[in-house]
């Protein structure tokens, strides 16, 4: 708990996985069930920092302010010693090791969002750049002048006439030919 506001620093939900049944016997400290020293155990915890701490963390980050995962952590402890050590901690820190590690979801999410946004916007940005360049290098003017000349010559109408004529001729052939077996 934070001494000044009496608000907990974070809320935590932990799941303890062990090969030996503890029968839900509470530890004398009341924090976690009693763990048999011979038992293998692993623990995964999901933490959510208090609103005040999340606001402080948002102020320190350069990433997007709307990141809903800032202040959300996943903690994995793979040994009995690390499980007990984590259950006695009062604060969350970034740690990485073989038998204990933490993942701050806010950092992971903001990096992946930025990468995905760049990847999604890059083709459109390139298309826009090429379009503007085509007006500068004369490609658009050449296209428009060719289109204007073909419109004046009636090329489009001639092509439409020939296409419709082929359509009618092929439909007449189909009507006059014997049915397929």
JSON list of C-alpha atoms in Angstrom, two decimals:
[
{"chain": "A", "resi": 1, "resn": "UNK", "atom": "CA", "xyz": [0.00, 0.00, 0.00]},
{"chain": "A", "resi": 2, "resn": "UNK", "atom": "CA", "xyz": [1.05, 3.55, -0.65]},
{"chain": "A", "resi": 3, "resn": "UNK", "atom": "CA", "xyz": [1.47, 5.32, 2.68]},
{"chain": "A", "resi": 4, "resn": "UNK", "atom": "CA", "xyz": [0.23, 8.70, 1.44]},
{"chain": "A", "resi": 5, "resn": "UNK", "atom": "CA", "xyz": [-3.06, 7.61, -0.15]},
{"chain": "A", "resi": 6, "resn": "UNK", "atom": "CA", "xyz": [-3.66, 4.18, 1.39]},
{"chain": "A", "resi": 7, "resn": "UNK", "atom": "CA", "xyz": [-4.34, 2.93, -2.12]},
{"chain": "A", "resi": 8, "resn": "UNK", "atom": "CA", "xyz": [-2.72, -0.40, -3.00]},
{"chain": "A", "resi": 9, "resn": "UNK", "atom": "CA", "xyz": [0.15, -0.04, -5.47]},
{"chain": "A", "resi": 10, "resn": "UNK", "atom": "CA", "xyz": [-1.24, -2.89, -7.56]},
{"chain": "A", "resi": 11, "resn": "UNK", "atom": "CA", "xyz": [-3.85, -5.62, -7.66]},
{"chain": "A", "resi": 12, "resn": "UNK", "atom": "CA", "xyz": [-2.61, -9.11, -8.26]},
{"chain": "A", "resi": 13, "resn": "UNK", "atom": "CA", "xyz": [-4.11, -12.50, -9.11]},
{"chain": "A", "resi": 14, "resn": "UNK", "atom": "CA", "xyz": [-1.72, -15.45, -8.88]},
{"chain": "A", "resi": 15, "resn": "UNK", "atom": "CA", "xyz": [-2.13, -19.07, -9.89]},
{"chain": "A", "resi": 16, "resn": "UNK", "atom": "CA", "xyz": [0.14, -21.59, -8.18]},
{"chain": "A", "resi": 17, "resn": "UNK", "atom": "CA", "xyz": [0.77, -24.86, -9.98]},
{"chain": "A", "resi": 18, "resn": "UNK", "atom": "CA", "xyz": [2.29, -27.66, -7.93]},
{"chain": "A", "resi": 19, "resn": "UNK", "atom": "CA", "xyz": [2.68, -31.40, -8.31]},
{"chain": "A", "resi": 20, "resn": "UNK", "atom": "CA", "xyz": [1.93, -32.05, -4.63]},
{"chain": "A", "resi": 21, "resn": "UNK", "atom": "CA", "xyz": [-1.51, -31.30, -3.19]},
{"chain": "A", "resi": 22, "resn": "UNK", "atom": "CA", "xyz": [-1.37, -28.65, -0.46]},
{"chain": "A", "resi": 23, "resn": "UNK", "atom": "CA", "xyz": [-5.07, -29.14, 0.44]},
{"chain": "A", "resi": 24, "resn": "UNK", "atom": "CA", "xyz": [-5.45, -25.35, 0.58]},
{"chain": "A", "resi": 25, "resn": "UNK", "atom": "CA", "xyz": [-3.64, -25.09, 3.93]},
{"chain": "A", "resi": 26, "resn": "UNK", "atom": "CA", "xyz": [-2.82, -21.42, 4.47]},
{"chain": "A", "resi": 27, "resn": "UNK", "atom": "CA", "xyz": [0.71, -20.31, 5.07]},
{"chain": "A", "resi": 28, "resn": "UNK", "atom": "CA", "xyz": [1.22, -18.72, 8.52]},
{"chain": "A", "resi": 29, "resn": "UNK", "atom": "CA", "xyz": [1.74, -15.39, 6.71]},
{"chain": "A", "resi": 30, "resn": "UNK", "atom": "CA", "xyz": [-1.61, -15.89, 4.98]},
{"chain": "A", "resi": 31, "resn": "UNK", "atom": "CA", "xyz": [-0.22, -14.83, 1.57]},
{"chain": "A", "resi": 32, "resn": "UNK", "atom": "CA", "xyz": [0.02, -18.13, -0.30]},
{"chain": "A", "resi": 33, "resn": "UNK", "atom": "CA", "xyz": [-0.88, -21.71, 0.56]},
{"chain": "A", "resi": 34, "resn": "UNK", "atom": "CA", "xyz": [1.78, -23.66, 2.40]},
{"chain": "A", "resi": 35, "resn": "UNK", "atom": "CA", "xyz": [4.19, -25.09, -0.15]},
{"chain": "A", "resi": 36, "resn": "UNK", "atom": "CA", "xyz": [5.88, -28.33, 0.71]},
{"chain": "A", "resi": 37, "resn": "UNK", "atom": "CA", "xyz": [9.65, -27.77, 0.42]},
{"chain": "A", "resi": 38, "resn": "UNK", "atom": "CA", "xyz": [9.94, -30.95, -1.65]},
{"chain": "A", "resi": 39, "resn": "UNK", "atom": "CA", "xyz": [7.18, -29.92, -4.06]},
{"chain": "A", "resi": 40, "resn": "UNK", "atom": "CA", "xyz": [7.92, -28.60, -7.52]},
{"chain": "A", "resi": 41, "resn": "UNK", "atom": "CA", "xyz": [5.87, -25.53, -8.19]},
{"chain": "A", "resi": 42, "resn": "UNK", "atom": "CA", "xyz": [5.37, -22.78, -10.72]},
{"chain": "A", "resi": 43, "resn": "UNK", "atom": "CA", "xyz": [3.37, -19.59, -10.45]},
{"chain": "A", "resi": 44, "resn": "UNK", "atom": "CA", "xyz": [1.90, -17.13, -12.91]},
{"chain": "A", "resi": 45, "resn": "UNK", "atom": "CA", "xyz": [0.62, -13.78, -11.71]},
{"chain": "A", "resi": 46, "resn": "UNK", "atom": "CA", "xyz": [-1.37, -11.07, -13.43]},
{"chain": "A", "resi": 47, "resn": "UNK", "atom": "CA", "xyz": [-0.85, -7.60, -11.96]},
{"chain": "A", "resi": 48, "resn": "UNK", "atom": "CA", "xyz": [-2.58, -4.29, -12.55]},
{"chain": "A", "resi": 49, "resn": "UNK", "atom": "CA", "xyz": [-0.99, -1.16, -11.10]},
{"chain": "A", "resi": 50, "resn": "UNK", "atom": "CA", "xyz": [-3.12, 1.49, -9.39]},
{"chain": "A", "resi": 51, "resn": "UNK", "atom": "CA", "xyz": [-4.50, 4.35, -11.46]},
{"chain": "A", "resi": 52, "resn": "UNK", "atom": "CA", "xyz": [-2.04, 6.83, -9.95]},
{"chain": "A", "resi": 53, "resn": "UNK", "atom": "CA", "xyz": [0.95, 4.65, -10.84]},
{"chain": "A", "resi": 54, "resn": "UNK", "atom": "CA", "xyz": [-0.38, 4.09, -14.38]},
{"chain": "A", "resi": 55, "resn": "UNK", "atom": "CA", "xyz": [-0.68, 7.86, -14.85]},
{"chain": "A", "resi": 56, "resn": "UNK", "atom": "CA", "xyz": [2.90, 8.30, -13.65]},
{"chain": "A", "resi": 57, "resn": "UNK", "atom": "CA", "xyz": [4.06, 5.58, -16.06]},
{"chain": "A", "resi": 58, "resn": "UNK", "atom": "CA", "xyz": [2.15, 7.18, -18.97]},
{"chain": "A", "resi": 59, "resn": "UNK", "atom": "CA", "xyz": [3.88, 10.50, -18.24]},
{"chain": "A", "resi": 60, "resn": "UNK", "atom": "CA", "xyz": [7.28, 8.79, -18.49]},
{"chain": "A", "resi": 61, "resn": "UNK", "atom": "CA", "xyz": [6.63, 6.90, -21.75]},
{"chain": "A", "resi": 62, "resn": "UNK", "atom": "CA", "xyz": [7.06, 8.30, -25.24]},
{"chain": "A", "resi": 63, "resn": "UNK", "atom": "CA", "xyz": [4.53, 5.87, -26.67]},
{"chain": "A", "resi": 64, "resn": "UNK", "atom": "CA", "xyz": [0.84, 6.34, -27.26]},
{"chain": "A", "resi": 65, "resn": "UNK", "atom": "CA", "xyz": [-1.09, 7.72, -24.28]},
{"chain": "A", "resi": 66, "resn": "UNK", "atom": "CA", "xyz": [-4.13, 5.57, -25.06]},
{"chain": "A", "resi": 67, "resn": "UNK", "atom": "CA", "xyz": [-2.35, 2.28, -24.41]},
{"chain": "A", "resi": 68, "resn": "UNK", "atom": "CA", "xyz": [-4.78, 0.25, -22.22]},
{"chain": "A", "resi": 69, "resn": "UNK", "atom": "CA", "xyz": [-2.03, -2.17, -21.11]},
{"chain": "A", "resi": 70, "resn": "UNK", "atom": "CA", "xyz": [0.22, 0.36, -19.37]},
{"chain": "A", "resi": 71, "resn": "UNK", "atom": "CA", "xyz": [0.62, -0.87, -15.81]},
{"chain": "A", "resi": 72, "resn": "UNK", "atom": "CA", "xyz": [-0.39, -4.46, -16.64]},
{"chain": "A", "resi": 73, "resn": "UNK", "atom": "CA", "xyz": [2.19, -7.15, -15.89]},
{"chain": "A", "resi": 74, "resn": "UNK", "atom": "CA", "xyz": [2.59, -10.87, -16.18]},
{"chain": "A", "resi": 75, "resn": "UNK", "atom": "CA", "xyz": [5.00, -12.50, -13.74]},
{"chain": "A", "resi": 76, "resn": "UNK", "atom": "CA", "xyz": [6.20, -16.09, -14.13]},
{"chain": "A", "resi": 77, "resn": "UNK", "atom": "CA", "xyz": [8.09, -17.92, -11.37]},
{"chain": "A", "resi": 78, "resn": "UNK", "atom": "CA", "xyz": [9.34, -21.41, -12.19]},
{"chain": "A", "resi": 79, "resn": "UNK", "atom": "CA", "xyz": [10.88, -22.54, -8.88]},
{"chain": "A", "resi": 80, "resn": "UNK", "atom": "CA", "xyz": [9.64, -22.80, -5.30]},
{"chain": "A", "resi": 81, "resn": "UNK", "atom": "CA", "xyz": [12.22, -20.24, -4.15]},
{"chain": "A", "resi": 82, "resn": "UNK", "atom": "CA", "xyz": [11.08, -17.72, -6.79]},
{"chain": "A", "resi": 83, "resn": "UNK", "atom": "CA", "xyz": [7.40, -18.32, -5.95]},
{"chain": "A", "resi": 84, "resn": "UNK", "atom": "CA", "xyz": [8.06, -17.55, -2.28]},
{"chain": "A", "resi": 85, "resn": "UNK", "atom": "CA", "xyz": [10.26, -14.58, -3.15]},
{"chain": "A", "resi": 86, "resn": "UNK", "atom": "CA", "xyz": [7.59, -13.08, -5.40]},
{"chain": "A", "resi": 87, "resn": "UNK", "atom": "CA", "xyz": [4.83, -13.59, -2.83]},
{"chain": "A", "resi": 88, "resn": "UNK", "atom": "CA", "xyz": [6.89, -11.56, -0.31]},
{"chain": "A", "resi": 89, "resn": "UNK", "atom": "CA", "xyz": [7.62, -8.64, -2.66]},
{"chain": "A", "resi": 90, "resn": "UNK", "atom": "CA", "xyz": [5.84, -5.33, -2.15]},
{"chain": "A", "resi": 91, "resn": "UNK", "atom": "CA", "xyz": [6.46, -3.85, -5.60]},
{"chain": "A", "resi": 92, "resn": "UNK", "atom": "CA", "xyz": [6.89, -5.03, -9.18]},
{"chain": "A", "resi": 93, "resn": "UNK", "atom": "CA", "xyz": [10.20, -4.68, -11.00]},
{"chain": "A", "resi": 94, "resn": "UNK", "atom": "CA", "xyz": [11.35, -5.73, -14.42]},
{"chain": "A", "resi": 95, "resn": "UNK", "atom": "CA", "xyz": [13.37, -8.93, -13.99]},
{"chain": "A", "resi": 96, "resn": "UNK", "atom": "CA", "xyz": [14.44, -11.57, -16.47]},
{"chain": "A", "resi": 97, "resn": "UNK", "atom": "CA", "xyz": [16.09, -14.84, -15.64]},
{"chain": "A", "resi": 98, "resn": "UNK", "atom": "CA", "xyz": [15.77, -18.55, -16.33]},
{"chain": "A", "resi": 99, "resn": "UNK", "atom": "CA", "xyz": [13.45, -19.22, -13.42]},
{"chain": "A", "resi": 100, "resn": "UNK", "atom": "CA", "xyz": [11.72, -15.83, -12.99]},
{"chain": "A", "resi": 101, "resn": "UNK", "atom": "CA", "xyz": [10.70, -13.16, -15.45]},
{"chain": "A", "resi": 102, "resn": "UNK", "atom": "CA", "xyz": [8.28, -10.27, -15.81]},
{"chain": "A", "resi": 103, "resn": "UNK", "atom": "CA", "xyz": [6.51, -8.95, -18.88]},
{"chain": "A", "resi": 104, "resn": "UNK", "atom": "CA", "xyz": [5.14, -5.41, -18.96]},
{"chain": "A", "resi": 105, "resn": "UNK", "atom": "CA", "xyz": [2.26, -5.64, -21.42]},
{"chain": "A", "resi": 106, "resn": "UNK", "atom": "CA", "xyz": [2.21, -1.87, -21.98]},
{"chain": "A", "resi": 107, "resn": "UNK", "atom": "CA", "xyz": [5.71, -1.93, -23.49]},
{"chain": "A", "resi": 108, "resn": "UNK", "atom": "CA", "xyz": [5.00, -4.98, -25.63]},
{"chain": "A", "resi": 109, "resn": "UNK", "atom": "CA", "xyz": [1.70, -3.62, -26.91]},
{"chain": "A", "resi": 110, "resn": "UNK", "atom": "CA", "xyz": [2.93, -0.13, -27.75]},
{"chain": "A", "resi": 111, "resn": "UNK", "atom": "CA", "xyz": [5.90, -1.46, -29.72]},
{"chain": "A", "resi": 112, "resn": "UNK", "atom": "CA", "xyz": [3.77, -3.88, -31.72]},
{"chain": "A", "resi": 113, "resn": "UNK", "atom": "CA", "xyz": [1.11, -1.22, -32.40]},
{"chain": "A", "resi": 114, "resn": "UNK", "atom": "CA", "xyz": [3.71, 1.20, -33.71]},
{"chain": "A", "resi": 115, "resn": "UNK", "atom": "CA", "xyz": [5.22, -1.48, -35.95]},
{"chain": "A", "resi": 116, "resn": "UNK", "atom": "CA", "xyz": [1.81, -2.55, -37.25]},
{"chain": "A", "resi": 117, "resn": "UNK", "atom": "CA", "xyz": [0.76, 1.04, -37.87]},
{"chain": "A", "resi": 118, "resn": "UNK", "atom": "CA", "xyz": [3.93, 1.71, -39.84]},
{"chain": "A", "resi": 119, "resn": "UNK", "atom": "CA", "xyz": [3.51, -1.50, -41.81]},
{"chain": "A", "resi": 120, "resn": "UNK", "atom": "CA", "xyz": [-0.14, -0.70, -42.58]},
{"chain": "A", "resi": 121, "resn": "UNK", "atom": "CA", "xyz": [0.48, 2.92, -43.57]},
{"chain": "A", "resi": 122, "resn": "UNK", "atom": "CA", "xyz": [3.66, 2.45, -45.59]},
{"chain": "A", "resi": 123, "resn": "UNK", "atom": "CA", "xyz": [2.01, 1.20, -48.83]},
{"chain": "A", "resi": 124, "resn": "UNK", "atom": "CA", "xyz": [-0.53, 4.03, -48.79]},
{"chain": "A", "resi": 125, "resn": "UNK", "atom": "CA", "xyz": [2.21, 6.54, -48.07]},
{"chain": "A", "resi": 126, "resn": "UNK", "atom": "CA", "xyz": [4.26, 5.18, -50.99]},
{"chain": "A", "resi": 127, "resn": "UNK", "atom": "CA", "xyz": [1.22, 5.31, -53.29]},
{"chain": "A", "resi": 128, "resn": "UNK", "atom": "CA", "xyz": [0.56, 8.93, -52.33]},
{"chain": "A", "resi": 129, "resn": "UNK", "atom": "CA", "xyz": [4.21, 9.83, -52.91]},
{"chain": "A", "resi": 130, "resn": "UNK", "atom": "CA", "xyz": [4.20, 8.23, -56.36]},
{"chain": "A", "resi": 131, "resn": "UNK", "atom": "CA", "xyz": [0.91, 9.94, -57.26]},
{"chain": "A", "resi": 132, "resn": "UNK", "atom": "CA", "xyz": [2.29, 13.37, -56.36]},
{"chain": "A", "resi": 133, "resn": "UNK", "atom": "CA", "xyz": [5.49, 12.60, -58.23]},
{"chain": "A", "resi": 134, "resn": "UNK", "atom": "CA", "xyz": [3.49, 11.64, -61.34]},
{"chain": "A", "resi": 135, "resn": "UNK", "atom": "CA", "xyz": [2.02, 15.15, -61.45]},
{"chain": "A", "resi": 136, "resn": "UNK", "atom": "CA", "xyz": [5.50, 16.64, -61.17]},
{"chain": "A", "resi": 137, "resn": "UNK", "atom": "CA", "xyz": [7.21, 14.47, -63.79]},
{"chain": "A", "resi": 138, "resn": "UNK", "atom": "CA", "xyz": [4.45, 14.82, -66.40]},
{"chain": "A", "resi": 139, "resn": "UNK", "atom": "CA", "xyz": [3.10, 11.26, -66.34]},
{"chain": "A", "resi": 140, "resn": "UNK", "atom": "CA", "xyz": [-0.38, 12.46, -65.34]},
{"chain": "A", "resi": 141, "resn": "UNK", "atom": "CA", "xyz": [-0.45, 15.07, -68.09]},
{"chain": "A", "resi": 142, "resn": "UNK", "atom": "CA", "xyz": [0.61, 12.48, -70.67]},
{"chain": "A", "resi": 143, "resn": "UNK", "atom": "CA", "xyz": [-2.16, 10.12, -69.50]},
{"chain": "A", "resi": 144, "resn": "UNK", "atom": "CA", "xyz": [-4.80, 12.86, -69.57]},
{"chain": "A", "resi": 145, "resn": "UNK", "atom": "CA", "xyz": [-3.76, 14.03, -73.04]},
{"chain": "A", "resi": 146, "resn": "UNK", "atom": "CA", "xyz": [-3.91, 10.43, -74.40]},
{"chain": "A", "resi": 147, "resn": "UNK", "atom": "CA", "xyz": [-7.33, 10.00, -72.80]},
{"chain": "A", "resi": 148, "resn": "UNK", "atom": "CA", "xyz": [-8.55, 13.30, -74.30]},
{"chain": "A", "resi": 149, "resn": "UNK", "atom": "CA", "xyz": [-7.30, 12.35, -77.77]},
{"chain": "A", "resi": 150, "resn": "UNK", "atom": "CA", "xyz": [-8.96, 8.92, -77.64]},
{"chain": "A", "resi": 151, "resn": "UNK", "atom": "CA", "xyz": [-12.21, 10.52, -76.43]},
{"chain": "A", "resi": 152, "resn": "UNK", "atom": "CA", "xyz": [-12.12, 12.97, -79.35]},
{"chain": "A", "resi": 153, "resn": "UNK", "atom": "CA", "xyz": [-11.40, 10.16, -81.80]},
{"chain": "A", "resi": 154, "resn": "UNK", "atom": "CA", "xyz": [-14.21, 8.02, -80.36]},
{"chain": "A", "resi": 155, "resn": "UNK", "atom": "CA", "xyz": [-11.91, 5.10, -79.60]},
{"chain": "A", "resi": 156, "resn": "UNK", "atom": "CA", "xyz": [-13.88, 4.15, -76.50]},
{"chain": "A", "resi": 157, "resn": "UNK", "atom": "CA", "xyz": [-17.17, 4.12, -78.39]},
{"chain": "A", "resi": 158, "resn": "UNK", "atom": "CA", "xyz": [-15.62, 2.05, -81.18]},
{"chain": "A", "resi": 159, "resn": "UNK", "atom": "CA", "xyz": [-14.33, -0.48, -78.67]},
{"chain": "A", "resi": 160, "resn": "UNK", "atom": "CA", "xyz": [-17.74, -0.66, -76.95]},
{"chain": "A", "resi": 161, "resn": "UNK", "atom": "CA", "xyz": [-19.44, -1.16, -80.35]},
{"chain": "A", "resi": 162, "resn": "UNK", "atom": "CA", "xyz": [-17.10, -4.04, -81.28]},
{"chain": "A", "resi": 163, "resn": "UNK", "atom": "CA", "xyz": [-17.54, -5.70, -77.87]},
{"chain": "A", "resi": 164, "resn": "UNK", "atom": "CA", "xyz": [-21.33, -5.55, -78.04]},
{"chain": "A", "resi": 165, "resn": "UNK", "atom": "CA", "xyz": [-21.27, -6.83, -81.63]},
{"chain": "A", "resi": 166, "resn": "UNK", "atom": "CA", "xyz": [-19.14, -9.84, -80.59]},
{"chain": "A", "resi": 167, "resn": "UNK", "atom": "CA", "xyz": [-21.52, -10.53, -77.72]},
{"chain": "A", "resi": 168, "resn": "UNK", "atom": "CA", "xyz": [-24.55, -10.60, -80.05]},
{"chain": "A", "resi": 169, "resn": "UNK", "atom": "CA", "xyz": [-22.78, -12.73, -82.66]},
{"chain": "A", "resi": 170, "resn": "UNK", "atom": "CA", "xyz": [-21.72, -15.30, -80.05]},
{"chain": "A", "resi": 171, "resn": "UNK", "atom": "CA", "xyz": [-25.24, -15.45, -78.59]},
{"chain": "A", "resi": 172, "resn": "UNK", "atom": "CA", "xyz": [-26.69, -16.03, -82.10]},
{"chain": "A", "resi": 173, "resn": "UNK", "atom": "CA", "xyz": [-24.23, -18.88, -82.67]},
{"chain": "A", "resi": 174, "resn": "UNK", "atom": "CA", "xyz": [-25.28, -20.45, -79.37]},
{"chain": "A", "resi": 175, "resn": "UNK", "atom": "CA", "xyz": [-28.96, -20.28, -80.37]},
{"chain": "A", "resi": 176, "resn": "UNK", "atom": "CA", "xyz": [-28.37, -21.80, -83.81]},
{"chain": "A", "resi": 177, "resn": "UNK", "atom": "CA", "xyz": [-26.04, -24.59, -82.70]},
{"chain": "A", "resi": 178, "resn": "UNK", "atom": "CA", "xyz": [-27.41, -27.99, -81.64]},
{"chain": "A", "resi": 179, "resn": "UNK", "atom": "CA", "xyz": [-27.66, -28.60, -77.88]},
{"chain": "A", "resi": 180, "resn": "UNK", "atom": "CA", "xyz": [-24.64, -30.19, -76.25]},
{"chain": "A", "resi": 181, "resn": "UNK", "atom": "CA", "xyz": [-25.01, -33.70, -74.93]}
]
